Amino acid sequence: MRFLVLASMLALTACSNPVPSFIVAPQVFWNQSNQLNGVAFSLNVQDNRPSNGTLIMRDGDKVNSYPTSNNLPQQLQDVLTDALSKQGARVSGAEPVVVTIQINQLEANAELRTVEHIVKNNVELTVLIERESGSFNKSYSGKSSFSGPFKLDTAVAERELRVLTEQVLGNLLRDPSWQEFLRN
């Protein structure tokens, strides 16, 4: 009987404080073209967020912060390298022109209440281009929010943050200003 009580207490303790697996893996669907044909540059993604917490859960005075389970900067680097290569760009680590994508903010802030949860998503990315003839920088951001009854489903929070990240990446990739700076 004591074993059963002890096992039940351990199970309840394990269930009461779950650490969610939180993955942000955006994809970019950009029409293949040759608009960056002949443009060569080095691409870096820097995580400039003050903390690596991507999912922040507030329950009263208690705040838990969870990083992504995947390597977020590498995920964005891979997605952007693929998208830019499809536009004809030659992305290589040895090029003198350096394009840096800074992750300034990328998080889902969840406020947990007894009968509902409210999640506010924020994404801000900055494009920095350094080359001999000068530099360029421009920020792209987006916000979204959603709410639901009772407990937060982290899969929904993942999806909503991924969709917002994809929208911000899409705005960044469609903006001709940084592409013109690279071509000239």
PDB file of N, CA and C in Angstrom, residues 113-167:
ATOM      1  N   ARG A 113      -4.541  31.574 -16.699  1.00  0.00           N
ATOM      2  CA  ARG A 113      -5.530  31.883 -15.676  1.00  0.00           C
ATOM      3  C   ARG A 113      -6.312  30.618 -15.380  1.00  0.00           C
ATOM      4  N   THR A 114      -7.153  30.682 -14.387  1.00  0.00           N
ATOM      5  CA  THR A 114      -7.900  29.493 -13.975  1.00  0.00           C
ATOM      6  C   THR A 114      -8.792  28.955 -15.083  1.00  0.00           C
ATOM      7  N   VAL A 115      -9.488  29.825 -15.778  1.00  0.00           N
ATOM      8  CA  VAL A 115     -10.454  29.360 -16.776  1.00  0.00           C
ATOM      9  C   VAL A 115     -10.068  29.687 -18.221  1.00  0.00           C
ATOM     10  N   GLU A 116      -8.910  30.326 -18.419  1.00  0.00           N
ATOM     11  CA  GLU A 116      -8.496  30.652 -19.777  1.00  0.00           C
ATOM     12  C   GLU A 116      -6.993  30.905 -19.839  1.00  0.00           C
ATOM     13  N   HIS A 117      -6.496  31.028 -21.057  1.00  0.00           N
ATOM     14  CA  HIS A 117      -5.112  31.444 -21.284  1.00  0.00           C
ATOM     15  C   HIS A 117      -5.099  32.447 -22.440  1.00  0.00           C
ATOM     16  N   ILE A 118      -4.170  33.385 -22.373  1.00  0.00           N
ATOM     17  CA  ILE A 118      -3.996  34.388 -23.416  1.00  0.00           C
ATOM     18  C   ILE A 118      -2.525  34.352 -23.818  1.00  0.00           C
ATOM     19  N   VAL A 119      -2.270  34.243 -25.116  1.00  0.00           N
ATOM     20  CA  VAL A 119      -0.903  34.158 -25.611  1.00  0.00           C
ATOM     21  C   VAL A 119      -0.657  35.310 -26.585  1.00  0.00           C
ATOM     22  N   LYS A 120       0.432  36.032 -26.340  1.00  0.00           N
ATOM     23  CA  LYS A 120       0.841  37.124 -27.228  1.00  0.00           C
ATOM     24  C   LYS A 120       2.188  36.748 -27.833  1.00  0.00           C
ATOM     25  N   ASN A 121       2.238  36.731 -29.158  1.00  0.00           N
ATOM     26  CA  ASN A 121       3.451  36.372 -29.886  1.00  0.00           C
ATOM     27  C   ASN A 121       4.120  37.628 -30.436  1.00  0.00           C
ATOM     28  N   ASN A 122       5.433  37.661 -30.356  1.00  0.00           N
ATOM     29  CA  ASN A 122       6.219  38.777 -30.882  1.00  0.00           C
ATOM     30  C   ASN A 122       7.420  38.231 -31.638  1.00  0.00           C
ATOM     31  N   VAL A 123       7.614  38.733 -32.852  1.00  0.00           N
ATOM     32  CA  VAL A 123       8.780  38.365 -33.660  1.00  0.00           C
ATOM     33  C   VAL A 123       9.375  39.643 -34.228  1.00  0.00           C
ATOM     34  N   GLU A 124      10.678  39.805 -34.049  1.00  0.00           N
ATOM     35  CA  GLU A 124      11.394  40.927 -34.666  1.00  0.00           C
ATOM     36  C   GLU A 124      12.740  40.434 -35.166  1.00  0.00           C
ATOM     37  N   LEU A 125      12.972  40.640 -36.456  1.00  0.00           N
ATOM     38  CA  LEU A 125      14.224  40.265 -37.103  1.00  0.00           C
ATOM     39  C   LEU A 125      14.816  41.500 -37.771  1.00  0.00           C
ATOM     40  N   THR A 126      16.128  41.593 -37.781  1.00  0.00           N
ATOM     41  CA  THR A 126      16.808  42.702 -38.444  1.00  0.00           C
ATOM     42  C   THR A 126      17.780  42.146 -39.474  1.00  0.00           C
ATOM     43  N   VAL A 127      17.778  42.761 -40.652  1.00  0.00           N
ATOM     44  CA  VAL A 127      18.748  42.427 -41.698  1.00  0.00           C
ATOM     45  C   VAL A 127      19.853  43.464 -41.640  1.00  0.00           C
ATOM     46  N   LEU A 128      21.082  42.992 -41.478  1.00  0.00           N
ATOM     47  CA  LEU A 128      22.268  43.856 -41.522  1.00  0.00           C
ATOM     48  C   LEU A 128      23.135  43.384 -42.680  1.00  0.00           C
ATOM     49  N   ILE A 129      23.526  44.310 -43.523  1.00  0.00           N
ATOM     50  CA  ILE A 129      24.405  43.970 -44.648  1.00  0.00           C
ATOM     51  C   ILE A 129      25.651  44.837 -44.535  1.00  0.00           C
ATOM     52  N   GLU A 130      26.798  44.203 -44.519  1.00  0.00           N
ATOM     53  CA  GLU A 130      28.085  44.896 -44.446  1.00  0.00           C
ATOM     54  C   GLU A 130      28.882  44.563 -45.703  1.00  0.00           C
ATOM     55  N   ARG A 131      29.321  45.618 -46.365  1.00  0.00           N
ATOM     56  CA  ARG A 131      30.207  45.444 -47.513  1.00  0.00           C
ATOM     57  C   ARG A 131      31.109  46.657 -47.611  1.00  0.00           C
ATOM     58  N   GLU A 132      32.107  46.582 -48.471  1.00  0.00           N
ATOM     59  CA  GLU A 132      33.104  47.647 -48.574  1.00  0.00           C
ATOM     60  C   GLU A 132      32.485  49.016 -48.809  1.00  0.00           C
ATOM     61  N   SER A 133      31.486  49.084 -49.653  1.00  0.00           N
ATOM     62  CA  SER A 133      30.913  50.373 -50.046  1.00  0.00           C
ATOM     63  C   SER A 133      29.883  50.913 -49.060  1.00  0.00           C
ATOM     64  N   GLY A 134      29.602  50.208 -47.978  1.00  0.00           N
ATOM     65  CA  GLY A 134      28.638  50.713 -47.006  1.00  0.00           C
ATOM     66  C   GLY A 134      27.880  49.612 -46.304  1.00  0.00           C
ATOM     67  N   SER A 135      26.872  50.031 -45.581  1.00  0.00           N
ATOM     68  CA  SER A 135      26.071  49.051 -44.832  1.00  0.00           C
ATOM     69  C   SER A 135      24.588  49.376 -44.962  1.00  0.00           C
ATOM     70  N   PHE A 136      23.789  48.407 -44.618  1.00  0.00           N
ATOM     71  CA  PHE A 136      22.335  48.507 -44.709  1.00  0.00           C
ATOM     72  C   PHE A 136      21.762  47.805 -43.501  1.00  0.00           C
ATOM     73  N   ASN A 137      20.696  48.353 -42.917  1.00  0.00           N
ATOM     74  CA  ASN A 137      19.980  47.600 -41.891  1.00  0.00           C
ATOM     75  C   ASN A 137      18.515  47.990 -41.900  1.00  0.00           C
ATOM     76  N   LYS A 138      17.695  46.992 -41.656  1.00  0.00           N
ATOM     77  CA  LYS A 138      16.248  47.202 -41.624  1.00  0.00           C
ATOM     78  C   LYS A 138      15.625  46.109 -40.765  1.00  0.00           C
ATOM     79  N   SER A 139      14.631  46.503 -39.966  1.00  0.00           N
ATOM     80  CA  SER A 139      13.954  45.542 -39.085  1.00  0.00           C
ATOM     81  C   SER A 139      12.579  45.177 -39.633  1.00  0.00           C
ATOM     82  N   TYR A 140      12.173  43.967 -39.322  1.00  0.00           N
ATOM     83  CA  TYR A 140      10.874  43.428 -39.724  1.00  0.00           C
ATOM     84  C   TYR A 140      10.259  42.806 -38.480  1.00  0.00           C
ATOM     85  N   SER A 141       9.000  43.105 -38.227  1.00  0.00           N
ATOM     86  CA  SER A 141       8.390  42.569 -37.004  1.00  0.00           C
ATOM     87  C   SER A 141       6.932  42.223 -37.230  1.00  0.00           C
ATOM     88  N   GLY A 142       6.417  41.462 -36.297  1.00  0.00           N
ATOM     89  CA  GLY A 142       5.014  41.088 -36.325  1.00  0.00           C
ATOM     90  C   GLY A 142       4.543  40.706 -34.935  1.00  0.00           C
ATOM     91  N   LYS A 143       3.256  40.867 -34.711  1.00  0.00           N
ATOM     92  CA  LYS A 143       2.634  40.498 -33.432  1.00  0.00           C
ATOM     93  C   LYS A 143       1.349  39.758 -33.736  1.00  0.00           C
ATOM     94  N   SER A 144       1.016  38.843 -32.859  1.00  0.00           N
ATOM     95  CA  SER A 144      -0.263  38.146 -32.953  1.00  0.00           C
ATOM     96  C   SER A 144      -0.653  37.705 -31.550  1.00  0.00           C
ATOM     97  N   SER A 145      -1.900  37.323 -31.404  1.00  0.00           N
ATOM     98  CA  SER A 145      -2.343  36.820 -30.101  1.00  0.00           C
ATOM     99  C   SER A 145      -3.512  35.866 -30.301  1.00  0.00           C
ATOM    100  N   PHE A 146      -3.710  35.043 -29.317  1.00  0.00           N
ATOM    101  CA  PHE A 146      -4.860  34.150 -29.310  1.00  0.00           C
ATOM    102  C   PHE A 146      -5.173  33.787 -27.868  1.00  0.00           C
ATOM    103  N   SER A 147      -6.366  33.297 -27.663  1.00  0.00           N
ATOM    104  CA  SER A 147      -6.766  32.875 -26.318  1.00  0.00           C
ATOM    105  C   SER A 147      -7.588  31.605 -26.440  1.00  0.00           C
ATOM    106  N   GLY A 148      -7.749  30.947 -25.316  1.00  0.00           N
ATOM    107  CA  GLY A 148      -8.526  29.722 -25.300  1.00  0.00           C
ATOM    108  C   GLY A 148      -8.945  29.379 -23.881  1.00  0.00           C
ATOM    109  N   PRO A 149      -9.833  28.439 -23.771  1.00  0.00           N
ATOM    110  CA  PRO A 149     -10.292  28.056 -22.440  1.00  0.00           C
ATOM    111  C   PRO A 149      -9.285  27.142 -21.740  1.00  0.00           C
ATOM    112  N   PHE A 150      -9.258  27.242 -20.451  1.00  0.00           N
ATOM    113  CA  PHE A 150      -8.509  26.354 -19.569  1.00  0.00           C
ATOM    114  C   PHE A 150      -7.020  26.303 -19.898  1.00  0.00           C
ATOM    115  N   LYS A 151      -6.464  25.103 -19.943  1.00  0.00           N
ATOM    116  CA  LYS A 151      -5.021  24.897 -20.048  1.00  0.00           C
ATOM    117  C   LYS A 151      -4.499  25.200 -21.458  1.00  0.00           C
ATOM    118  N   LEU A 152      -3.280  25.745 -21.513  1.00  0.00           N
ATOM    119  CA  LEU A 152      -2.625  26.042 -22.784  1.00  0.00           C
ATOM    120  C   LEU A 152      -2.159  24.758 -23.453  1.00  0.00           C
ATOM    121  N   ASP A 153      -2.495  24.598 -24.712  1.00  0.00           N
ATOM    122  CA  ASP A 153      -1.986  23.500 -25.529  1.00  0.00           C
ATOM    123  C   ASP A 153      -0.718  24.025 -26.207  1.00  0.00           C
ATOM    124  N   THR A 154       0.448  23.527 -25.790  1.00  0.00           N
ATOM    125  CA  THR A 154       1.705  24.059 -26.323  1.00  0.00           C
ATOM    126  C   THR A 154       1.840  23.828 -27.833  1.00  0.00           C
ATOM    127  N   ALA A 155       1.174  22.815 -28.366  1.00  0.00           N
ATOM    128  CA  ALA A 155       1.224  22.586 -29.814  1.00  0.00           C
ATOM    129  C   ALA A 155       0.563  23.745 -30.560  1.00  0.00           C
ATOM    130  N   VAL A 156      -0.501  24.296 -30.001  1.00  0.00           N
ATOM    131  CA  VAL A 156      -1.165  25.455 -30.615  1.00  0.00           C
ATOM    132  C   VAL A 156      -0.246  26.674 -30.527  1.00  0.00           C
ATOM    133  N   ALA A 157       0.405  26.854 -29.385  1.00  0.00           N
ATOM    134  CA  ALA A 157       1.344  27.976 -29.226  1.00  0.00           C
ATOM    135  C   ALA A 157       2.502  27.840 -30.215  1.00  0.00           C
ATOM    136  N   GLU A 158       3.019  26.629 -30.404  1.00  0.00           N
ATOM    137  CA  GLU A 158       4.074  26.378 -31.389  1.00  0.00           C
ATOM    138  C   GLU A 158       3.622  26.792 -32.784  1.00  0.00           C
ATOM    139  N   ARG A 159       2.438  26.321 -33.153  1.00  0.00           N
ATOM    140  CA  ARG A 159       1.917  26.598 -34.499  1.00  0.00           C
ATOM    141  C   ARG A 159       1.740  28.094 -34.726  1.00  0.00           C
ATOM    142  N   GLU A 160       1.138  28.780 -33.774  1.00  0.00           N
ATOM    143  CA  GLU A 160       0.878  30.210 -33.936  1.00  0.00           C
ATOM    144  C   GLU A 160       2.176  31.014 -34.024  1.00  0.00           C
ATOM    145  N   LEU A 161       3.183  30.657 -33.225  1.00  0.00           N
ATOM    146  CA  LEU A 161       4.467  31.354 -33.289  1.00  0.00           C
ATOM    147  C   LEU A 161       5.192  31.027 -34.592  1.00  0.00           C
ATOM    148  N   ARG A 162       5.089  29.790 -35.052  1.00  0.00           N
ATOM    149  CA  ARG A 162       5.696  29.402 -36.336  1.00  0.00           C
ATOM    150  C   ARG A 162       5.061  30.182 -37.480  1.00  0.00           C
ATOM    151  N   VAL A 163       3.729  30.297 -37.477  1.00  0.00           N
ATOM    152  CA  VAL A 163       3.030  31.028 -38.546  1.00  0.00           C
ATOM    153  C   VAL A 163       3.442  32.495 -38.548  1.00  0.00           C
ATOM    154  N   LEU A 164       3.513  33.114 -37.378  1.00  0.00           N
ATOM    155  CA  LEU A 164       3.944  34.515 -37.301  1.00  0.00           C
ATOM    156  C   LEU A 164       5.385  34.661 -37.786  1.00  0.00           C
ATOM    157  N   THR A 165       6.249  33.747 -37.407  1.00  0.00           N
ATOM    158  CA  THR A 165       7.644  33.782 -37.854  1.00  0.00           C
ATOM    159  C   THR A 165       7.717  33.656 -39.375  1.00  0.00           C
ATOM    160  N   GLU A 166       6.915  32.779 -39.947  1.00  0.00           N
ATOM    161  CA  GLU A 166       6.879  32.629 -41.404  1.00  0.00           C
ATOM    162  C   GLU A 166       6.399  33.908 -42.083  1.00  0.00           C
ATOM    163  N   GLN A 167       5.430  34.600 -41.468  1.00  0.00           N
ATOM    164  CA  GLN A 167       4.945  35.864 -42.044  1.00  0.00           C
ATOM    165  C   GLN A 167       6.038  36.926 -42.028  1.00  0.00           C
TER     166      GLN A 167
END
